mmCIF file of C-alpha atoms in Angstrom:
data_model
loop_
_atom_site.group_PDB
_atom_site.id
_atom_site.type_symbol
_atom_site.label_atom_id
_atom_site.label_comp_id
_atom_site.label_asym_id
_atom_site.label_seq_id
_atom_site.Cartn_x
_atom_site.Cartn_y
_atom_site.Cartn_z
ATOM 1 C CA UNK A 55 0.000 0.000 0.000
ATOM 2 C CA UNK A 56 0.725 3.695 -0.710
ATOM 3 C CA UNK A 57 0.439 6.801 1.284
ATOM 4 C CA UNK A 58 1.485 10.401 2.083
ATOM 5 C CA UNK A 59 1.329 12.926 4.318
ATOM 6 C CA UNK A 60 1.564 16.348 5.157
ATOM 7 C CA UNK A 61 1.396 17.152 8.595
ATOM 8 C CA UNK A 62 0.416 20.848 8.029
ATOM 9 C CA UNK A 63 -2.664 21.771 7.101
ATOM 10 C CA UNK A 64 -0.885 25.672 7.235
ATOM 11 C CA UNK A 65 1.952 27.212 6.592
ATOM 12 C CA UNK A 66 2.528 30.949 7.143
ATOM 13 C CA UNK A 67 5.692 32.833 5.575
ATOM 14 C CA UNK A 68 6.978 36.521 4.754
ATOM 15 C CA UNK A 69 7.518 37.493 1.984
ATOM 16 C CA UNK A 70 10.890 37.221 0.860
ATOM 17 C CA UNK A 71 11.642 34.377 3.351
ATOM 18 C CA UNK A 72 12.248 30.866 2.535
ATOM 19 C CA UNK A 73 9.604 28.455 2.614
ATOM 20 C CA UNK A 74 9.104 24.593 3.174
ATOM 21 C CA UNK A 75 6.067 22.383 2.828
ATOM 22 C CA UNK A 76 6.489 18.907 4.143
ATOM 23 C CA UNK A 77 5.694 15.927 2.928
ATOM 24 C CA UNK A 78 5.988 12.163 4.174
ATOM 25 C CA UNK A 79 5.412 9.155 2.267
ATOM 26 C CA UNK A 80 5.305 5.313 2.290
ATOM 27 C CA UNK A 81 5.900 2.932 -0.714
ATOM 28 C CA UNK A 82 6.955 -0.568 -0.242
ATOM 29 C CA UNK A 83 9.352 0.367 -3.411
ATOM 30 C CA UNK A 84 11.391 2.623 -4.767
ATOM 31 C CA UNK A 85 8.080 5.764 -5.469
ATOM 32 C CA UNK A 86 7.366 8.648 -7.663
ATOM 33 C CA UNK A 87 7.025 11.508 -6.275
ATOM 34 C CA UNK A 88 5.157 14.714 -7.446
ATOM 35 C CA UNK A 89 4.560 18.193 -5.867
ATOM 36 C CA UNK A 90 1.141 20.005 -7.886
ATOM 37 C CA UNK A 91 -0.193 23.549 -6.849
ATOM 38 C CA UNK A 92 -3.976 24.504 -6.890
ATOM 39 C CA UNK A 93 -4.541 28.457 -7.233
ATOM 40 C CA UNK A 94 -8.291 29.465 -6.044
ATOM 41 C CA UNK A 95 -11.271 28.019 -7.964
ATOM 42 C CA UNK A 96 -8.331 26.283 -10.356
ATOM 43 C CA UNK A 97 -7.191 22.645 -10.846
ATOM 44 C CA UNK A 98 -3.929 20.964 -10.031
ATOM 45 C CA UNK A 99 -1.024 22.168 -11.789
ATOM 46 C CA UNK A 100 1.874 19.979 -11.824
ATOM 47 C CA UNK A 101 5.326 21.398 -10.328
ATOM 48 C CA UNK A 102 7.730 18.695 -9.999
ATOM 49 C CA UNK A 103 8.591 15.521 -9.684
ATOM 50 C CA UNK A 104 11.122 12.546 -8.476
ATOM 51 C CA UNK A 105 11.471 9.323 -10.312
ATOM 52 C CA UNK A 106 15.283 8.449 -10.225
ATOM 53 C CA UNK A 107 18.556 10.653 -10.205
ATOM 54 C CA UNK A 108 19.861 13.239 -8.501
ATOM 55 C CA UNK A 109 17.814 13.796 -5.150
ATOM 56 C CA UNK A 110 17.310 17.316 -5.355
ATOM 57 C CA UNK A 111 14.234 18.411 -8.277
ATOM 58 C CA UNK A 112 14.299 21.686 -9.825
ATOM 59 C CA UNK A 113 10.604 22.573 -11.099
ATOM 60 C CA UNK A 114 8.540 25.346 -11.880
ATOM 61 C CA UNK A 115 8.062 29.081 -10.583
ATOM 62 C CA UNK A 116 11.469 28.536 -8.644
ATOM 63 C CA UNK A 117 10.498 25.710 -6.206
ATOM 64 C CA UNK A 118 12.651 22.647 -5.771
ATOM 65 C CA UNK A 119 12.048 19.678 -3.671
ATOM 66 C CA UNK A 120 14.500 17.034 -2.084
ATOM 67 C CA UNK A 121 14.163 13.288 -1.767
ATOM 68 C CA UNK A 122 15.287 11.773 1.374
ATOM 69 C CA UNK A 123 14.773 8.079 0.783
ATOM 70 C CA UNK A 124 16.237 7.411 4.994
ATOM 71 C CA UNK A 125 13.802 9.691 6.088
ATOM 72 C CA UNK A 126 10.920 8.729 3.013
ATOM 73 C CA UNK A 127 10.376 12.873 2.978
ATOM 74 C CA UNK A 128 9.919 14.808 -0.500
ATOM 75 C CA UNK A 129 10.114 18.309 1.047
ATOM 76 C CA UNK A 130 8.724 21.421 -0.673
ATOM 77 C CA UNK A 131 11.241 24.083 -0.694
ATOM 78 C CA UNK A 132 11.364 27.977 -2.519
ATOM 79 C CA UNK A 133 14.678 30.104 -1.320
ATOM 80 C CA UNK A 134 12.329 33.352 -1.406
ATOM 81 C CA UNK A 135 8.502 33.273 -1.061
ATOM 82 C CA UNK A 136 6.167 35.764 -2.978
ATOM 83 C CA UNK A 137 2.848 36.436 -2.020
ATOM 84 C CA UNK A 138 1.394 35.061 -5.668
ATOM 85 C CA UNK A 139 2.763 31.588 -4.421
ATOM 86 C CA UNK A 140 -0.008 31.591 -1.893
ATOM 87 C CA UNK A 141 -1.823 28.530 -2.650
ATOM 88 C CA UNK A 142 -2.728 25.024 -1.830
ATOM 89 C CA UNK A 143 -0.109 22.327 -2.306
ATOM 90 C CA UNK A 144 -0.592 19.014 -2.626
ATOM 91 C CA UNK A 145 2.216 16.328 -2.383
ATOM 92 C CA UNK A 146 1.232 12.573 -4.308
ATOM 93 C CA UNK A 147 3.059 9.264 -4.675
ATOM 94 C CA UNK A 148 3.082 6.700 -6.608
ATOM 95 C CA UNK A 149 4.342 3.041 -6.685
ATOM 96 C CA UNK A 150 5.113 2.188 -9.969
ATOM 97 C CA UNK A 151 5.955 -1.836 -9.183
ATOM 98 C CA UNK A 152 2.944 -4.026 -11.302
ATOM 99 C CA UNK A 153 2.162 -1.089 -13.405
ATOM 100 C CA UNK A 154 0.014 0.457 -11.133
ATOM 101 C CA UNK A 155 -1.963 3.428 -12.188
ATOM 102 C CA UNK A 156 -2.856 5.131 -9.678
ATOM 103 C CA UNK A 157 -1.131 8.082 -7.534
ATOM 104 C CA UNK A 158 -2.256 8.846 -3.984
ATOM 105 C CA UNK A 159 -2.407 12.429 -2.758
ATOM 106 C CA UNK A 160 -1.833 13.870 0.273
ATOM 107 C CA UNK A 161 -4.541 15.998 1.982
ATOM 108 C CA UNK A 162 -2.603 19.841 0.878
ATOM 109 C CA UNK A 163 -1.185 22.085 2.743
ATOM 110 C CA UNK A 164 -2.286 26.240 2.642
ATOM 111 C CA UNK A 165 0.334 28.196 2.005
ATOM 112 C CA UNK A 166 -0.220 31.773 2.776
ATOM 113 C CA UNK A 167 2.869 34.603 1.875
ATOM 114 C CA UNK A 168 2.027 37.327 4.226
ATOM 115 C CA UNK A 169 3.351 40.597 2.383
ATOM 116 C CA UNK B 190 -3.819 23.456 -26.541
ATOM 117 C CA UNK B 191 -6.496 22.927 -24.742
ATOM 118 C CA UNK B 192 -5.375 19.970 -22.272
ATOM 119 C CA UNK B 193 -8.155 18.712 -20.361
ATOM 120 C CA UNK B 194 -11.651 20.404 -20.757
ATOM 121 C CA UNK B 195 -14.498 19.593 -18.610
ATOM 122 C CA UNK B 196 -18.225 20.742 -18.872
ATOM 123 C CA UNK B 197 -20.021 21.861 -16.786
ATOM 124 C CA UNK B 198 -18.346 24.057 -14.441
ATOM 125 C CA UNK B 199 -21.424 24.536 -12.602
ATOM 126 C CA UNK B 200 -24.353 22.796 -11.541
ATOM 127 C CA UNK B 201 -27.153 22.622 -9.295
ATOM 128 C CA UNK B 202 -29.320 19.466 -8.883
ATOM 129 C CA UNK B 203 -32.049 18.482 -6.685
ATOM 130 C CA UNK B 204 -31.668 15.002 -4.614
ATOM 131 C CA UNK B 205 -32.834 12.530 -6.733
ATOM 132 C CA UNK B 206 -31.586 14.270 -10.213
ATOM 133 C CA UNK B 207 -29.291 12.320 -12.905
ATOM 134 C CA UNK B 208 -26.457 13.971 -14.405
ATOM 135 C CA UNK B 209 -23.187 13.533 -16.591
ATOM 136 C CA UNK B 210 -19.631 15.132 -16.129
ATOM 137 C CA UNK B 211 -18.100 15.466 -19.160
ATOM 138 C CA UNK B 212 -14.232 15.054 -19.569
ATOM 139 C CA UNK B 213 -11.692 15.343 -23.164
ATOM 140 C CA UNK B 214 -8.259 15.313 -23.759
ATOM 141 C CA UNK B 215 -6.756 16.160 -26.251
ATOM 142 C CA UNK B 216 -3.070 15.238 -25.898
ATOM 143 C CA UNK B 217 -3.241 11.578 -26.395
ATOM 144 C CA UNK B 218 -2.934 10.234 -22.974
ATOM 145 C CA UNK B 219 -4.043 6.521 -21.868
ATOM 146 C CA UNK B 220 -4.951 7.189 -18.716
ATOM 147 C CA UNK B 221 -7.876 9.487 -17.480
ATOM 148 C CA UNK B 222 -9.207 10.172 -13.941
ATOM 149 C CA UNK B 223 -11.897 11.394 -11.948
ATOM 150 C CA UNK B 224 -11.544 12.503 -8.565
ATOM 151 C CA UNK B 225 -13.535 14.933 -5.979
ATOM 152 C CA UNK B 226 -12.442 17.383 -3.895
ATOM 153 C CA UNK B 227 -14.166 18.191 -0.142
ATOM 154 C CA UNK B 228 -12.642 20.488 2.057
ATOM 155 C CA UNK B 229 -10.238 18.769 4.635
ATOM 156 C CA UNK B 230 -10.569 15.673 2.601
ATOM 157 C CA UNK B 231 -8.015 16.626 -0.144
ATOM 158 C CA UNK B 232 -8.886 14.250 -3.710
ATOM 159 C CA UNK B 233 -10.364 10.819 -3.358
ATOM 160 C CA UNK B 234 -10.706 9.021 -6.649
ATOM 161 C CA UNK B 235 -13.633 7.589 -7.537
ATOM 162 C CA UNK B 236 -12.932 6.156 -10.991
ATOM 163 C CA UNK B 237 -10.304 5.663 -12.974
ATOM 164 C CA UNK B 238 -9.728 4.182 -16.869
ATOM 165 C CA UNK B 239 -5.947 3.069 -17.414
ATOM 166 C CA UNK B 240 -6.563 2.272 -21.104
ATOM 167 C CA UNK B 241 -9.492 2.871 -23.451
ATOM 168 C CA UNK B 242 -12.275 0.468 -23.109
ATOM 169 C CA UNK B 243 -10.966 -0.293 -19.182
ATOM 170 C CA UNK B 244 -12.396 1.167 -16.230
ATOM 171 C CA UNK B 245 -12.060 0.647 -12.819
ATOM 172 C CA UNK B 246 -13.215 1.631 -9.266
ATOM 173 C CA UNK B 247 -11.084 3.848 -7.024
ATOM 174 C CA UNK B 248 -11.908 5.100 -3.339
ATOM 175 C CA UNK B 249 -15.431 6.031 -3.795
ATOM 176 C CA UNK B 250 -17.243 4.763 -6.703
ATOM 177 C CA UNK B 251 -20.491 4.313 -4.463
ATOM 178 C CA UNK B 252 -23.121 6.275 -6.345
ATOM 179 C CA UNK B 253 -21.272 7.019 -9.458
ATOM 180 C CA UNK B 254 -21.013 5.237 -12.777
ATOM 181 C CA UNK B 255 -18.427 5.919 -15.933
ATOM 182 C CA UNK B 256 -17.963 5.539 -19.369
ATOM 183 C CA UNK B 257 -14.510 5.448 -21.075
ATOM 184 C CA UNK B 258 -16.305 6.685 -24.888
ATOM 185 C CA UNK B 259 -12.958 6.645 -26.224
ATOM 186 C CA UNK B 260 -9.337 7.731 -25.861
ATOM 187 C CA UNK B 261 -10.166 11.031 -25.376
ATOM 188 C CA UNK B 262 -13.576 11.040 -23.348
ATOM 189 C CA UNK B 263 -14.317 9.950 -20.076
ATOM 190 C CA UNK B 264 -17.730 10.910 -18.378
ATOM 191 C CA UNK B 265 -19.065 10.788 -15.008
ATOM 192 C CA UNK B 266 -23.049 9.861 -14.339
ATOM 193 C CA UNK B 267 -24.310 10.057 -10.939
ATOM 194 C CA UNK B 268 -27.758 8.256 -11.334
ATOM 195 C CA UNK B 269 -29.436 9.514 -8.696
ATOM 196 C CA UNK B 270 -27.923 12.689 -6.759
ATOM 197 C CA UNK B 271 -27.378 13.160 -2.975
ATOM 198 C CA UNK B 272 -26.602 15.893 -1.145
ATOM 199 C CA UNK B 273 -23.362 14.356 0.086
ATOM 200 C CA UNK B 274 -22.483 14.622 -3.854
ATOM 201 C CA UNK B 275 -21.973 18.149 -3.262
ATOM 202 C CA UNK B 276 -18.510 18.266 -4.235
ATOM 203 C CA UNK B 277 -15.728 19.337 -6.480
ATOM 204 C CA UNK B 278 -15.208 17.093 -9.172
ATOM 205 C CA UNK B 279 -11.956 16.982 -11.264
ATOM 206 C CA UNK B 280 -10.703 14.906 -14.498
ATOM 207 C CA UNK B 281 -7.336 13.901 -14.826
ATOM 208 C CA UNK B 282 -5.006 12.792 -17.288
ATOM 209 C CA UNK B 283 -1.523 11.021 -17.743
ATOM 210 C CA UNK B 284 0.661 10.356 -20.504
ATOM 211 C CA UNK B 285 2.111 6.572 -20.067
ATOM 212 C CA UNK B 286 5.560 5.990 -18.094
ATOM 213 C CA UNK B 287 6.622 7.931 -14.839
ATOM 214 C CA UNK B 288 4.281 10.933 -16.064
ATOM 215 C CA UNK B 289 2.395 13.441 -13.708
ATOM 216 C CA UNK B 290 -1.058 14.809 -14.263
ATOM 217 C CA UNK B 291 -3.008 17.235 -16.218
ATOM 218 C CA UNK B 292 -6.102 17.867 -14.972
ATOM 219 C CA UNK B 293 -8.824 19.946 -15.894
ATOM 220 C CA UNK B 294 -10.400 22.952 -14.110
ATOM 221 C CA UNK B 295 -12.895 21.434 -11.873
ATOM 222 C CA UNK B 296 -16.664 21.090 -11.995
ATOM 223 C CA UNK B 297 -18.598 22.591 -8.995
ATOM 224 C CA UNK B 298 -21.661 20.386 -8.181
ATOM 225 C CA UNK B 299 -24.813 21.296 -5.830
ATOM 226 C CA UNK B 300 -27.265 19.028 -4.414
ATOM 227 C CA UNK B 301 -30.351 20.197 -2.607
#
């Protein structure tokens, strides 16, 4: 079985400041890993993701995530928050042993960039 | 490019009511999704179709059916609508391999 989590429903930042949105997962194998962002009254849009390589994932609007396989955490990182990155994020997994189809998604975390 | 459309983006129905979701892609993908969103609940799938002509039950089919038309269309029919349908639904697809996915913009759905 497959699951993540993110144990903050909240995170509150300055602008300007770095930011980090957790995320905790468990595969029996080696997972996939994706970060997606949801603007207001929007769908998902993808941002990153892990599936082999180098452990640190560059993706889009200047956020980058790291995979810690010892600690099974895909972290959401940005070195300097703006206030249009306030958003939900939502971290997802997937084990891709017996072809299976189907990521699971953590419950998002609300990011708010205070000005 | 349009990615994934879905119609409607609103709707209000009263208990009892039928309705489809309508979902397209136009990028070729194998795979399409449909999940809802509920506040505190993040997305629970309720169906998904890994190929054309395959579908198959996710989280929380109860209540729902689905048709996989083609490669590009995948609806959603709830037969008889219940106020704990009150949800955001979304459609998603993904190319084959290690791919993420695109999903559409959402459809807001009401029951009274």
């Amino acid at each position: 079985a497959q699951s993540v989590a993110q144990p903050e429903d909240q995170v509150n930042v300055a602008e300007g400041n770095p930011l980090t949105v957790k995320c905790t997962y468990s595969v029996s194998g080696n997972p996939y890993l994706f970060w997606y962002v949801q603007y207001p009254n929007r769908g998902l849009q993808f941002l990153l993701k892990y599936i082999t390589g180098d452990n640190l994932v560059k993706g889009s609007y200047g956020f980058e995530a790291e995979f810690n396989k010892s600690q099974t955490s895909f972290h959401l990182k940005k070195p300097s928050a703006l206030v249009s990155d306030s958003a939900l994020y939502f971290c997802a997994v997937r084990d891709p042993r017996g072809g299976s189809y189907i990521p699971t998604f953590g419950r998002g975390t609300s990011l708010i960039v205070h000005p | 490019n349009a990615g994934v459309t879905q119609t409607p983006k609103f709707q209000v129905l009263k208990t009892g009511q039928s309705m489809t979701l309508q979902c397209a892609q136009d990028m070729n993908h194998n795979s399409m999704y449909w999940y809802r969103q509920d506040p505190g609940m993040g997305l629970r799938l309720i169906y998904y179709s890994a190929s054309e002509g395959t579908t198959d039950k996710g989280e929380v089919p109860n209540g729902y059916n689905v048709s996989r038309l083609n490669k590009r269309e995948f609806s959603l029919r709830l037969e008889s609508a219940a106020p704990s349908q009150t949800s955001v639904y979304f459609c998603a697809s993904r190319e084959q391999g290690a791919g993420e996915l695109f999903f559409g913009e959402g459809s807001r759905l009401t029951v009274l």
